[in-house]
Short mmCIF file of C-alpha atoms in Angstrom, two decimals:
data_model
loop_
_atom_site.label_atom_id
_atom_site.label_comp_id
_atom_site.label_asym_id
_atom_site.label_seq_id
_atom_site.Cartn_x
_atom_site.Cartn_y
_atom_site.Cartn_z
CA MET A 205 -55.65 22.92 33.98
CA LYS A 206 -57.29 26.13 35.18
CA VAL A 207 -55.54 29.48 34.83
CA ASP A 208 -55.26 29.87 38.60
CA ASP A 209 -53.73 26.41 38.95
CA TYR A 210 -51.18 27.16 36.20
CA SER A 211 -50.18 30.46 37.85
CA THR A 212 -49.75 28.75 41.20
CA SER A 213 -47.56 26.01 39.62
CA LYS A 214 -45.41 28.58 37.89
CA ARG A 215 -44.90 30.57 41.11
CA ASN A 216 -43.94 27.37 42.91
CA ASP A 217 -41.30 26.58 40.21
CA GLU A 218 -39.88 30.10 40.50
CA ASN A 219 -39.73 29.85 44.29
CA CYS A 220 -38.02 26.47 43.94
CA CYS A 221 -35.35 27.91 41.64
CA LYS A 222 -34.74 30.85 43.97
CA ALA A 223 -34.58 28.93 47.20
CA GLY A 224 -33.10 25.61 46.20
CA SER A 225 -29.51 24.37 45.97
CA ARG A 226 -27.39 24.58 42.83
CA MET A 227 -28.49 21.07 41.77
CA SER A 228 -32.09 22.03 42.36
CA ARG A 229 -31.67 25.08 40.14
CA ILE A 230 -30.19 22.92 37.40
CA ARG A 231 -33.14 20.52 37.62
CA CYS A 232 -35.50 23.47 37.48
CA MET A 233 -33.77 24.77 34.33
CA ILE A 234 -34.03 21.36 32.69
CA ARG A 235 -37.74 21.19 33.57
CA GLY A 236 -38.14 24.57 31.93
CA LEU A 237 -36.64 23.36 28.64
CA GLU A 238 -38.90 22.03 25.95
CA LEU A 239 -38.58 18.29 25.32
CA LYS A 240 -37.68 18.91 21.67
CA THR A 241 -34.82 21.24 22.62
CA PHE A 242 -33.49 18.70 25.12
CA ILE A 243 -33.51 15.89 22.55
CA ILE A 244 -31.73 18.00 19.92
CA GLY A 245 -29.15 19.44 22.28
CA PHE A 246 -28.27 16.40 24.34
CA ILE A 247 -28.96 13.42 22.06
CA ILE A 248 -29.02 14.28 18.37
CA VAL A 249 -26.14 16.79 18.25
CA PRO A 250 -23.72 14.59 20.25
CA ALA A 251 -24.69 11.61 18.11
CA ILE A 252 -23.91 13.57 14.93
CA VAL A 253 -20.56 14.77 16.29
CA THR A 254 -19.63 11.23 17.34
CA GLY A 255 -20.69 9.86 13.96
CA ILE A 256 -18.55 12.40 12.10
CA TYR A 257 -15.57 11.63 14.35
CA LEU A 258 -15.88 7.88 13.81
CA HIS A 259 -17.04 7.73 10.21
CA GLY A 260 -16.25 11.12 8.64
CA GLN A 261 -13.47 9.61 6.54
CA LYS A 262 -15.90 7.05 5.12
CA VAL A 263 -18.30 9.81 4.11
CA THR A 264 -15.46 11.68 2.39
CA TYR A 265 -14.35 8.57 0.50
CA PHE A 266 -17.90 7.66 -0.47
CA LEU A 267 -18.41 11.14 -1.94
CA ARG A 268 -15.06 11.11 -3.73
CA PRO A 269 -16.64 10.71 -7.19
CA LEU A 270 -18.31 14.09 -6.62
CA TRP A 271 -15.19 16.06 -5.74
CA GLN A 272 -12.34 14.32 -7.57
CA SER A 273 -12.06 13.28 -11.21
CA PRO A 274 -10.23 10.09 -12.20
CA PRO A 275 -6.67 10.46 -13.53
CA LYS A 276 -5.93 10.36 -17.23
CA PRO A 277 -6.37 6.77 -18.44
CA PHE A 278 -3.32 4.71 -19.35
CA ILE A 279 -2.54 3.49 -22.84
CA HIS A 280 -2.88 -0.25 -22.22
CA MET A 281 -0.30 -2.41 -23.96
CA PRO A 282 -1.24 -6.06 -24.63
CA HIS A 283 1.21 -8.58 -23.17
CA TYR A 284 1.94 -11.83 -25.02
CA TYR A 285 3.72 -14.75 -23.40
CA ASN A 286 4.00 -18.52 -23.50
CA THR A 287 6.95 -20.69 -22.53
CA ASN A 288 6.85 -22.42 -25.93
CA VAL A 289 7.08 -19.19 -27.97
CA THR A 290 10.51 -17.88 -28.98
CA MET A 291 11.68 -14.45 -27.89
CA ALA A 292 11.86 -13.32 -31.53
CA SER A 293 8.20 -14.21 -31.95
CA LEU A 294 7.25 -12.50 -28.67
CA CYS A 295 9.02 -9.29 -29.67
CA ASN A 296 7.26 -9.43 -33.03
CA LEU A 297 3.83 -9.95 -31.41
CA HIS A 298 4.35 -6.71 -29.46
CA GLY A 299 5.41 -4.84 -32.59
CA TRP A 300 9.03 -4.73 -31.44
CA LYS A 301 12.31 -6.14 -32.78
CA LEU A 302 14.66 -8.66 -31.25
CA ARG A 303 17.98 -7.17 -30.15
CA ASP A 304 21.38 -8.71 -30.88
CA TYR A 305 22.04 -8.89 -27.13
CA PRO A 306 19.92 -8.10 -24.05
CA ARG A 307 20.10 -4.86 -22.10
CA ARG A 308 21.59 -4.87 -18.62
CA VAL A 309 18.95 -4.68 -15.88
CA TYR A 310 19.17 -3.03 -12.44
CA ASP A 311 16.63 -3.78 -9.73
CA ALA A 312 16.59 -1.06 -7.06
CA VAL A 313 14.50 -1.08 -3.85
CA LEU A 314 14.12 0.70 -0.54
CA PHE A 315 13.99 -1.90 2.21
CA SER A 316 12.15 -1.88 5.52
CA ASN A 317 11.36 -5.34 6.94
CA GLU A 318 9.88 -7.46 4.11
CA VAL A 319 12.44 -10.29 4.22
CA ASP A 320 10.16 -12.98 2.74
CA MET A 321 8.85 -10.78 -0.07
CA LEU A 322 12.39 -9.66 -0.95
CA THR A 323 13.50 -13.29 -1.16
CA ILE A 324 10.60 -14.22 -3.46
CA ARG A 325 11.24 -11.11 -5.57
CA TRP A 326 14.95 -11.70 -6.04
CA LYS A 327 14.52 -15.43 -6.71
CA GLU A 328 11.97 -14.55 -9.41
CA LEU A 329 14.19 -11.96 -11.10
CA TYR A 330 17.61 -13.50 -10.46
CA PRO A 331 18.33 -14.87 -13.97
CA TYR A 332 17.88 -11.46 -15.61
CA ILE A 333 19.34 -8.90 -13.18
CA THR A 334 22.78 -7.42 -13.67
CA GLN A 335 22.88 -5.71 -10.29
CA PHE A 336 20.59 -5.77 -7.27
CA VAL A 337 20.60 -2.39 -5.52
CA LEU A 338 19.19 -2.07 -2.00
CA LEU A 339 19.10 0.89 0.38
CA GLU A 340 17.86 0.79 3.96
CA SER A 341 17.66 3.36 6.71
CA ASN A 342 17.68 3.25 10.49
CA SER A 343 14.47 5.29 10.34
CA THR A 344 10.98 4.62 9.04
CA PHE A 345 9.28 7.20 6.84
CA THR A 346 7.50 8.33 10.02
CA SER A 347 10.81 8.91 11.88
CA ILE A 348 10.53 5.83 14.10
CA PRO A 349 13.97 4.29 14.80
CA LYS A 350 14.35 0.79 13.35
CA THR A 351 17.00 -1.88 13.04
CA LEU A 352 18.85 -2.52 9.79
CA ASN A 353 16.82 -5.61 8.96
CA PHE A 354 18.58 -6.49 5.73
CA ALA A 355 21.97 -6.37 7.44
CA ILE A 356 20.65 -8.69 10.16
CA ASN A 357 19.32 -11.17 7.56
CA ARG A 358 22.05 -10.76 4.97
CA GLU A 359 23.14 -14.40 5.15
CA LYS A 360 19.76 -15.35 3.62
CA PHE A 361 20.76 -13.55 0.42
CA GLU A 362 24.14 -15.15 -0.30
CA PHE A 363 22.79 -16.21 -3.70
CA ILE A 364 23.02 -12.61 -4.99
CA LYS A 365 26.16 -11.60 -3.06
CA SER A 366 28.31 -11.07 -6.16
CA ARG A 367 25.63 -8.88 -7.76
CA LEU A 368 24.57 -6.79 -4.77
CA THR A 369 25.13 -3.08 -4.17
CA TYR A 370 23.99 -2.41 -0.61
CA GLY A 371 23.84 0.93 1.16
CA THR A 372 22.52 2.45 4.37
CA ILE A 373 21.40 5.96 5.21
CA GLY A 374 20.79 7.64 8.53
CA GLY A 375 17.30 8.91 9.20
CA ARG A 376 16.62 12.61 9.69
CA PHE A 377 14.28 11.96 12.67
CA LYS A 378 12.20 15.11 12.26
CA SER A 379 9.17 14.45 14.42
CA GLY A 380 5.86 15.68 13.05
CA GLU A 381 7.17 16.11 9.50
CA ASN A 382 5.15 14.84 6.55
CA PRO A 383 6.31 11.20 6.04
CA PHE A 384 6.50 11.69 2.28
CA ILE A 385 9.42 14.12 2.81
CA GLU A 386 11.51 11.41 4.50
CA GLU A 387 10.46 8.95 1.78
CA ALA A 388 11.61 11.37 -0.95
CA TYR A 389 14.90 11.90 0.91
CA GLN A 390 15.59 8.16 0.87
CA ARG A 391 14.67 7.83 -2.81
CA VAL A 392 17.16 10.57 -3.72
CA ALA A 393 19.82 8.60 -1.84
CA LEU A 394 18.88 5.54 -3.89
CA ASP A 395 19.62 7.54 -7.06
CA HIS A 396 23.16 8.07 -5.77
CA LEU A 397 23.53 4.38 -4.89
CA LEU A 398 22.52 3.43 -8.44
CA ARG A 399 25.36 5.50 -9.83
CA ILE A 400 27.75 3.72 -7.44
CA ALA A 401 26.37 0.42 -8.76
CA GLY A 402 27.49 1.43 -12.26
CA ILE A 403 24.24 1.99 -14.11
CA GLU A 404 24.70 3.45 -17.60
CA ASP A 405 22.53 4.99 -20.31
CA ASP A 406 20.14 2.54 -21.97
CA ASP A 407 20.34 0.05 -19.09
CA LEU A 408 16.94 -0.96 -17.73
CA LEU A 409 16.01 0.18 -14.23
CA ILE A 410 13.14 -1.42 -12.30
CA MET A 411 11.49 1.09 -9.96
CA SER A 412 9.11 -0.58 -7.55
CA ASP A 413 8.58 -1.34 -3.90
CA VAL A 414 9.75 -4.70 -2.56
CA ASP A 415 6.20 -6.10 -2.62
CA GLU A 416 5.64 -5.03 -6.26
CA ILE A 417 7.20 -8.00 -8.04
CA PRO A 418 7.59 -8.04 -11.85
CA SER A 419 7.37 -11.47 -13.40
CA ALA A 420 10.64 -12.87 -14.75
CA HIS A 421 9.31 -13.23 -18.29
CA THR A 422 8.21 -9.57 -18.30
CA ILE A 423 11.74 -8.36 -17.54
CA ASP A 424 13.25 -10.84 -20.01
CA LEU A 425 10.93 -9.51 -22.72
CA LEU A 426 11.82 -5.87 -22.06
CA ARG A 427 15.57 -6.52 -22.01
CA TRP A 428 15.55 -8.45 -25.30
CA CYS A 429 13.25 -6.25 -27.39
CA ASP A 430 13.86 -2.93 -29.10
CA GLY A 431 10.72 -0.81 -29.37
CA PRO A 432 9.10 -0.49 -25.91
CA PRO A 433 8.50 3.07 -24.69
CA PRO A 434 11.41 4.52 -22.63
CA ILE A 435 9.22 4.33 -19.52
CA VAL A 436 6.68 1.54 -19.10
CA HIS A 437 4.45 1.09 -16.05
CA LEU A 438 3.69 -2.49 -15.07
CA ASN A 439 0.10 -3.61 -14.51
CA LEU A 440 0.34 -6.00 -11.54
CA ASN A 441 -2.27 -8.31 -10.05
CA ASN A 442 -3.11 -6.67 -6.74
CA TYR A 443 -3.27 -8.89 -3.63
CA LEU A 444 -3.80 -8.05 0.04
CA TYR A 445 -2.44 -10.06 3.02
CA SER A 446 -1.63 -13.09 0.82
CA PHE A 447 -2.31 -14.53 -2.63
CA GLU A 448 -5.69 -15.66 -1.31
CA PHE A 449 -7.21 -12.18 -1.52
CA ASN A 450 -7.02 -10.81 -5.06
CA LEU A 451 -8.14 -7.21 -4.55
CA ASP A 452 -8.09 -6.15 -8.21
CA HIS A 453 -5.82 -5.89 -11.26
CA LYS A 454 -5.14 -2.16 -11.00
CA SER A 455 -1.68 -1.86 -9.43
CA TRP A 456 0.39 0.38 -11.72
CA ARG A 457 3.12 2.20 -9.74
CA ALA A 458 5.90 -0.25 -10.62
CA SER A 459 7.80 0.84 -13.73
CA VAL A 460 10.74 -0.04 -15.95
CA HIS A 461 12.94 2.75 -17.37
CA GLN A 462 15.56 2.94 -20.07
CA TYR A 463 18.03 4.81 -17.90
CA GLN A 464 19.25 8.28 -18.92
CA LYS A 465 21.87 10.09 -16.83
CA GLY A 466 20.67 13.44 -15.58
CA THR A 467 17.06 12.63 -16.42
CA THR A 468 16.01 9.41 -14.70
CA ARG A 469 15.00 9.87 -11.06
CA TYR A 470 13.92 7.10 -8.69
CA VAL A 471 10.34 7.93 -7.69
CA HIS A 472 7.11 6.07 -7.03
CA TYR A 473 4.45 7.94 -8.96
CA ARG A 474 3.15 8.03 -12.52
CA GLN A 475 5.81 8.89 -15.08
CA SER A 476 4.35 7.54 -18.32
CA ASP A 477 1.05 6.88 -20.07
CA TYR A 478 2.02 3.32 -21.04
CA LEU A 479 0.89 0.32 -19.00
CA LEU A 480 1.97 -3.23 -19.86
CA ALA A 481 -0.76 -5.74 -18.97
CA ASP A 482 -0.37 -8.68 -16.58
CA SER A 483 3.25 -8.03 -15.63
CA GLY A 484 3.54 -9.49 -12.15
CA TRP A 485 2.19 -9.33 -8.60
CA HIS A 486 1.68 -6.73 -5.90
CA CYS A 487 1.20 -8.37 -2.50
CA SER A 488 0.63 -5.60 0.06
CA PHE A 489 0.76 -6.33 3.80
CA CYS A 490 1.84 -9.89 3.00
CA PHE A 491 3.59 -10.55 6.31
CA ARG A 492 4.25 -13.70 8.32
CA THR A 493 3.72 -12.20 11.80
CA ILE A 494 1.17 -9.87 13.38
CA SER A 495 4.00 -7.71 14.73
CA ASP A 496 5.07 -7.00 11.15
CA PHE A 497 1.57 -5.73 10.38
CA VAL A 498 1.68 -3.42 13.40
CA PHE A 499 5.13 -2.15 12.44
CA LYS A 500 4.14 -1.27 8.89
CA MET A 501 0.90 0.39 9.96
CA LYS A 502 2.94 2.73 12.18
CA ALA A 503 5.93 3.09 9.86
CA TYR A 504 4.85 3.78 6.30
CA SER A 505 3.81 7.06 4.73
CA HIS A 506 0.06 6.59 5.26
CA THR A 507 0.35 6.32 9.04
CA ASP A 508 -2.43 8.93 9.34
CA ARG A 509 -4.85 6.10 8.53
CA VAL A 510 -4.32 4.66 12.02
CA ARG A 511 -7.00 6.93 13.48
CA PHE A 512 -7.69 4.85 16.58
CA SER A 513 -5.33 2.85 18.78
CA HIS A 514 -7.52 -0.27 18.68
CA TYR A 515 -6.66 -0.61 14.98
CA LEU A 516 -3.31 -1.98 16.19
CA ASP A 517 -4.82 -4.63 18.44
CA PRO A 518 -3.38 -8.03 17.37
CA LYS A 519 -6.70 -9.86 17.77
CA ARG A 520 -8.44 -7.31 15.56
CA ILE A 521 -5.69 -7.51 12.92
CA GLN A 522 -5.93 -11.32 12.82
CA LYS A 523 -9.69 -11.14 12.37
CA VAL A 524 -9.35 -8.55 9.59
CA ILE A 525 -6.83 -10.72 7.73
CA CYS A 526 -9.02 -13.82 7.77
CA ASN A 527 -12.08 -11.83 6.72
CA GLY A 528 -10.31 -10.04 3.87
CA ALA A 529 -11.46 -6.73 5.37
CA ASP A 530 -9.69 -3.38 5.51
CA LEU A 531 -7.07 -2.79 8.22
CA TYR A 532 -8.07 0.85 8.51
CA ASP A 533 -11.83 0.38 8.18
CA MET A 534 -11.77 2.53 5.03
CA LEU A 535 -13.90 2.51 1.91
CA PRO A 536 -12.27 1.72 -1.46
CA GLU A 537 -10.37 4.57 -3.14
CA GLU A 538 -12.36 4.74 -6.37
CA TYR A 539 -13.49 7.55 -8.66
CA THR A 540 -16.93 6.26 -9.71
CA PHE A 541 -19.86 5.18 -7.55
CA ARG A 542 -20.18 1.98 -9.57
CA GLU A 543 -16.62 0.85 -8.83
CA LEU A 544 -16.74 2.07 -5.23
CA ILE A 545 -19.95 0.20 -4.40
CA GLY A 546 -18.73 -2.87 -6.30
CA LYS A 547 -15.62 -3.12 -4.08
CA MET A 548 -17.27 -2.39 -0.73
CA GLY A 549 -17.11 -5.15 1.83
CA PRO A 550 -14.60 -7.99 2.28
CA ILE A 551 -12.41 -9.17 -0.61
CA PRO A 552 -13.70 -12.45 -2.06
CA ARG A 553 -11.38 -15.40 -1.45
CA SER A 554 -9.45 -16.86 -4.36
CA TYR A 555 -8.67 -20.56 -4.38
CA SER A 556 -6.26 -20.28 -7.30
CA ALA A 557 -2.51 -20.56 -6.88
CA VAL A 558 -1.92 -20.61 -10.64
CA HIS A 559 0.64 -18.25 -12.19
CA LEU A 560 2.32 -17.16 -8.95
CA PRO A 561 6.07 -16.65 -8.45
CA SER A 562 7.79 -19.97 -9.08
CA TYR A 563 10.01 -19.81 -5.97
CA LEU A 564 6.91 -19.39 -3.81
CA LEU A 565 5.34 -22.59 -5.15
CA LYS A 566 8.62 -24.53 -5.03
CA ASN A 567 8.88 -23.62 -1.35
CA ALA A 568 5.20 -23.80 -0.44
CA ASP A 569 5.81 -25.29 3.00
CA LYS A 570 8.05 -22.38 3.97
CA TYR A 571 5.63 -19.75 2.67
CA ARG A 572 2.34 -21.51 3.39
CA TYR A 573 0.88 -18.34 4.94
CA LEU A 574 0.93 -16.66 1.52
CA LEU A 575 -1.20 -19.35 -0.14
CA PRO A 576 -4.99 -19.81 -0.13
CA GLY A 577 -6.51 -21.28 3.02
CA ASN A 578 -3.79 -20.14 5.43
CA CYS A 579 -4.87 -16.82 6.97
CA ILE A 580 -3.68 -17.45 10.56
CA ARG A 581 -0.50 -15.48 11.33
CA GLU A 582 2.23 -16.03 13.90
CA ASP A 583 2.12 -13.87 17.00
CA SER A 584 5.71 -12.66 16.77
#
């Protein structure tokens, strides 16, 4: 283009911008922008912002090994068991001594809506529990009103009626408060209920959520043997949605305490360095109905993970369950890149139903949804 032609074109653009309508002026301004600036400002930057909004949490979790160190490792305690070995021999294998009589055992839980898991838990532990202690509230940890589900289903638990200490507590309903504050409030109330139940020094107290189920032989071992540490965490096989999806073997929050008045507090975090291997099962989000999944996603302390409303869509939840994927579209919570990458993607299916709670297998037709090959859930 000649210089004169360029000058004429420029003057025409200027005249257009001066004389035209508002839309014409905007078009003139856009024409005046360089193509590179337009691409950066209107395509790349919005794409980056959208990507951060949708996947920022994944980036944070993927980089976790860079900004957070793993916790102090547990002291792993071998666990010996066989039905044909005497208790004296089992105690001796662990380096402990057989007691003259077993300790009393208290099993204490906070209850929300896990009726099936509570039944399986109590049937598993029934022979060895002195007192079952259960507390429920009319509020979720996130201050959502709820029904007293245990009270509604109490007739299903007649088998432990003579050994049950049951209590209720009113929710505080403080909207916007950190859910862990309400959770701590309910756990303090459970401490008080344990004292009402008659727990004494040197009794054993199981601290675990309803879906963290110690095996019967583990509790029998700990009540009969002298020598275990005063607080022992239980290493549970970790399942998600059912016993078809074995996530890992790293569940550790369940614990057994030799109770001490004024010292023992009912909490759900690490309290000891000792971890007893292969002590039971943790089956998280193991619900019969899709509505139960939705309820828990909105009710428990990690409700902040529901970042988008479509996470609660029943069709999506059903698809996630059958694929063994993550309900919250999150990356694994690991502290090394090797473990994080190794656990990315769907959980591999397990076709084994060996060494599961005995009541579950004896009533397989009733609890078919918890066994391999049965991922479809009821609608309500």
